Amino acid sequence: MAIREKVFNTIIGCFKRHGAETIDTPVFELKETLTGKYGEDSKLIYDLKDQGGELLSLRYDLTVPFARYLAMNKITNIKRYHIAKVYRRDNPAMTRGRYREFYQCDFDIAGQYDAMIPDAECLKIVHEILSELELGDFCIKVNDRRILDGMFAVCGVPIDKFRTICSTVDKLDKMAWADVKKEMVNEKGLSEEVADQIGEYVSMQGGMDLAERLLQDQKLSQSKQACAGLSDIKLLFSYLQLLQVTDKVVFDLSLARGLDYYTGVIYEAVLTQTAHAEDSVSVGSVAGGGRYDGLVGMFDPKGRKVPCVGVSIGIERIFSIMEQKASAEKVRTTEVQVMVVSAQKNLLQERLKLVSDLWNGGVKAEMMYKKNPKLLSQLQHCEEAGIPLVAILGEQELKDGVVKLRVVSTREEFDICRADLLAEIRRRTSEA
Amino acid sequence: MLGLTTRFSFLALCVLQIDEEVAKLLELKAQLGGDDGKHQFVLKTAKGTRDYNPRQMAIREKVFNTIIGCFKRHGAETIDTPVFELKETLTGKYGEDSKLIYDLKDQGGELLSLRYDLTVPFARYLAMNKITNIKRYHIAKVYRRDNPAMTRGRYREFYQCDFDIAGQYDAMIPDAECLKIVHEILSELELGDFCIKVNDRRILDGMFAVCGVPIDKFRTICSTVDKLDKVRLSQQEAHAEDSVSVGSVAGGGRYDGLVGMFDPKGRKVPCVGVSIGIERIFSIMEQKAEASAEKVRTTEVQVMVVSAQKNLLQERLKLVSDLWNGGVKAEMMYKKNPKLLSQLQHCEEAGIPLVAILGEQELKDGVVKLRVVSTREEVNAL
């Protein structure tokens, strides 16, 4: 839990640095709110039992509740983050490390704005978070739904197959092209020529230069959709340059996010370290998102659109990685600064008085719940819990009006006047 | 003073009633069906649940920080448990209240229920992990199929905020620390005067016995005695200072037998703890914020980066990026050529204290105009 708190603090700190507000929504929604939003994944939704009231389901993500919140409160502009658990009846055996209850960590900018500026900020935020968490090298892949659709069109994919071919292309990060092509031809009914043409495009990666080249591409430039997407990618990269994050961003035509509701730019961040022997966490994306301009309109009775762009941080994956890293070092589970101990018997009253003074002074302190604990056990507890200071009460010291302050790491001891103790502890803990 | 507060209470109640009636009418209207063929379903949260808007979240964060700060000061760790438990884990633990538990639909797997409190999950956690000693806090939402209409301000999804000390220790020391914690929290939150009432189950039972109550009636008589605080309350409500029903803001006690119910060998782990009535505290703080002139900020932005003329988007992006890289909380408008006035207006509304103004002349001179929003002073910074 202590690891989780550090990760949350870093991420929330970044969101706040960018001026985001936060909201919270209930863990369950009306079943009808979630119906029809997740395509094939709908079978993974947890339903609540019909107990005579409204039909309810546990939220599957934070995006649909967000769209519901915007429509319900008639909000047209908001920059918000939302960190909460979501629920999916995945089969954990099949997808390693996949839980049925897990955290999602979303940041979204809703509103009609000038093109690509909020989109660029989302990428800046991913860059900042992944850098600050020091997870190692990473890469943010960027593409655009319109470029994908335009590419499918000029390659000869029938329109009714766009979404399903998109799902297949999405598998390129896990499967080799040969297998992906096989699925396109054998399972999805594309001809080999069409598949090969797609293959040429999806192998392309680059930066603004690639977008410029493709705008000149004979075939692709025939699609107005693709051209719009390519122009926006160019614009995006120009902003990313100003925001100083182009070093990790790649325009990758093989990127095809699974969800149906993306309408424009899409992106995904992956860690680029090759799996080490000890690293049992399957390499996958650690963040993903894109633009989804049509979702809120599905909730608004008048169909009023609120354009949105956002990113979801893969926080559970990040926890796993951090937990593995931490298993080497000691992680403290409490923040206690001083333990108040007795050196002899019958000093419970003095301990209670002293610990109370420390609490009242804002110092994080604790003591053993025993009338006459052994000194050794108390000191042992300090070492195990990583408590840096001990305030030792002893009969002689009490007569002299002092408290022995011990620094656990060095085992040095100092006799501090009782009246000066609080100040001395504050000084030592602020320097730490 | 009293006249003022009764008027305030009356007004608040009126608005609430109006909102309720409107919601009912909207629901009925939706049931009549959509008229324009577009997606028509009721835009609402489930009964008894609500969203928290940014303002409420800002207030909530402050309250949590105070409470968690206190728990940490006392050396508590924290844990988290799943929102649902196996139905059998919760069965038989809540007596008559069991009918208020939310069950999940049987979808072919294990039978599950949403947690009703944080104490039973805690006992399950201790027994499952064979833990004999722990000092932990747990802040999370719990679920009860209460009837919100009957019990004003009672939600079906609400936060609980528990602090518990489990373990065999010398008598009353951990119990005393729990009360010290309640005292610290309520004092720090500055909710006003408070009183912590203390009693003991053994004294109550002993009293019933010597007064001649039959043993099999102990628990039910106990429930009746428990209503004394509400009966007295209705006589006081006429003088109530706030429209939030005056009730307890924290409660707890010692429960030595619960963990043993989960342990296969019946091994006991004595526990004492307290639950902070955090929803009630939210309501009180929200009302205070409403009543006071103080503005509740929903963001922590320190500097807004603005353009004084057109075609300065690039400079804005560069500057805001430098500020973020330097750890400064900053933002800018998502417009290529926003009007200076709109940008400054946003600052005032959002309570942003500083503005960094980029202008053509200033750029030539290599400076940025830094404006203090509250005083409207401006300085040129390099």
mmCIF file with all atom_site columns, C-alpha atoms in Angstrom, chain A residues 3 7 23 31 36 47 72 76 88 95 107 137 149 180 198 208 221 223 236 250 285 297 318 368 372 377 421-422:
data_model
loop_
_atom_site.group_PDB
_atom_site.id
_atom_site.type_symbol
_atom_site.label_atom_id
_atom_site.label_alt_id
_atom_site.label_comp_id
_atom_site.label_asym_id
_atom_site.label_entity_id
_atom_site.label_seq_id
_atom_site.pdbx_PDB_ins_code
_atom_site.Cartn_x
_atom_site.Cartn_y
_atom_site.Cartn_z
_atom_site.occupancy
_atom_site.B_iso_or_equiv
_atom_site.pdbx_formal_charge
_atom_site.auth_seq_id
_atom_site.auth_comp_id
_atom_site.auth_asym_id
_atom_site.auth_atom_id
_atom_site.pdbx_PDB_model_num
ATOM 1  C CA . ILE A 1 3   ? 4.155   1.805   -2.817  1.00 0.00 ? 3   ILE A CA 1
ATOM 2  C CA . VAL A 1 7   ? 2.660   6.176   -7.265  1.00 0.00 ? 7   VAL A CA 1
ATOM 3  C CA . ILE A 1 23  ? -14.669 14.130  -9.568  1.00 0.00 ? 23  ILE A CA 1
ATOM 4  C CA . LYS A 1 31  ? -27.593 -0.932  -16.226 1.00 0.00 ? 31  LYS A CA 1
ATOM 5  C CA . GLY A 1 36  ? -24.457 -0.587  -25.760 1.00 0.00 ? 36  GLY A CA 1
ATOM 6  C CA . ASP A 1 47  ? -24.595 -7.026  -12.908 1.00 0.00 ? 47  ASP A CA 1
ATOM 7  C CA . MET A 1 72  ? -26.293 15.046  -16.802 1.00 0.00 ? 72  MET A CA 1
ATOM 8  C CA . THR A 1 76  ? -19.336 21.716  -21.870 1.00 0.00 ? 76  THR A CA 1
ATOM 9  C CA . ARG A 1 88  ? -14.615 -6.625  -15.378 1.00 0.00 ? 88  ARG A CA 1
ATOM 10 C CA . THR A 1 95  ? -4.887  -13.109 -19.269 1.00 0.00 ? 95  THR A CA 1
ATOM 11 C CA . PHE A 1 107 ? -7.277  12.289  -17.247 1.00 0.00 ? 107 PHE A CA 1
ATOM 12 C CA . ASP A 1 137 ? 12.830  3.846   -21.000 1.00 0.00 ? 137 ASP A CA 1
ATOM 13 C CA . ASP A 1 149 ? -9.874  4.191   -41.730 1.00 0.00 ? 149 ASP A CA 1
ATOM 14 C CA . VAL A 1 180 ? -1.917  -10.976 -38.181 1.00 0.00 ? 180 VAL A CA 1
ATOM 15 C CA . ILE A 1 198 ? -2.158  -2.874  -45.313 1.00 0.00 ? 198 ILE A CA 1
ATOM 16 C CA . MET A 1 208 ? 6.512   14.663  -38.432 1.00 0.00 ? 208 MET A CA 1
ATOM 17 C CA . SER A 1 221 ? -3.659  11.146  -50.231 1.00 0.00 ? 221 SER A CA 1
ATOM 18 C CA . SER A 1 223 ? -8.543  9.703   -48.729 1.00 0.00 ? 223 SER A CA 1
ATOM 19 C CA . LEU A 1 236 ? 0.446   17.649  -32.949 1.00 0.00 ? 236 LEU A CA 1
ATOM 20 C CA . VAL A 1 250 ? 6.609   7.965   -32.456 1.00 0.00 ? 250 VAL A CA 1
ATOM 21 C CA . SER A 1 285 ? 1.159   -0.756  -22.415 1.00 0.00 ? 285 SER A CA 1
ATOM 22 C CA . GLY A 1 297 ? -23.565 13.124  -27.551 1.00 0.00 ? 297 GLY A CA 1
ATOM 23 C CA . ILE A 1 318 ? 2.864   0.279   -12.801 1.00 0.00 ? 318 ILE A CA 1
ATOM 24 C CA . MET A 1 368 ? 3.760   -0.279  22.974  1.00 0.00 ? 368 MET A CA 1
ATOM 25 C CA . ASN A 1 372 ? 5.880   -2.961  31.380  1.00 0.00 ? 372 ASN A CA 1
ATOM 26 C CA . SER A 1 377 ? 11.361  -5.751  22.369  1.00 0.00 ? 377 SER A CA 1
ATOM 27 C CA . LEU A 1 421 ? 12.627  17.537  23.373  1.00 0.00 ? 421 LEU A CA 1
ATOM 28 C CA . LEU A 1 422 ? 9.874   18.526  20.944  1.00 0.00 ? 422 LEU A CA 1
#
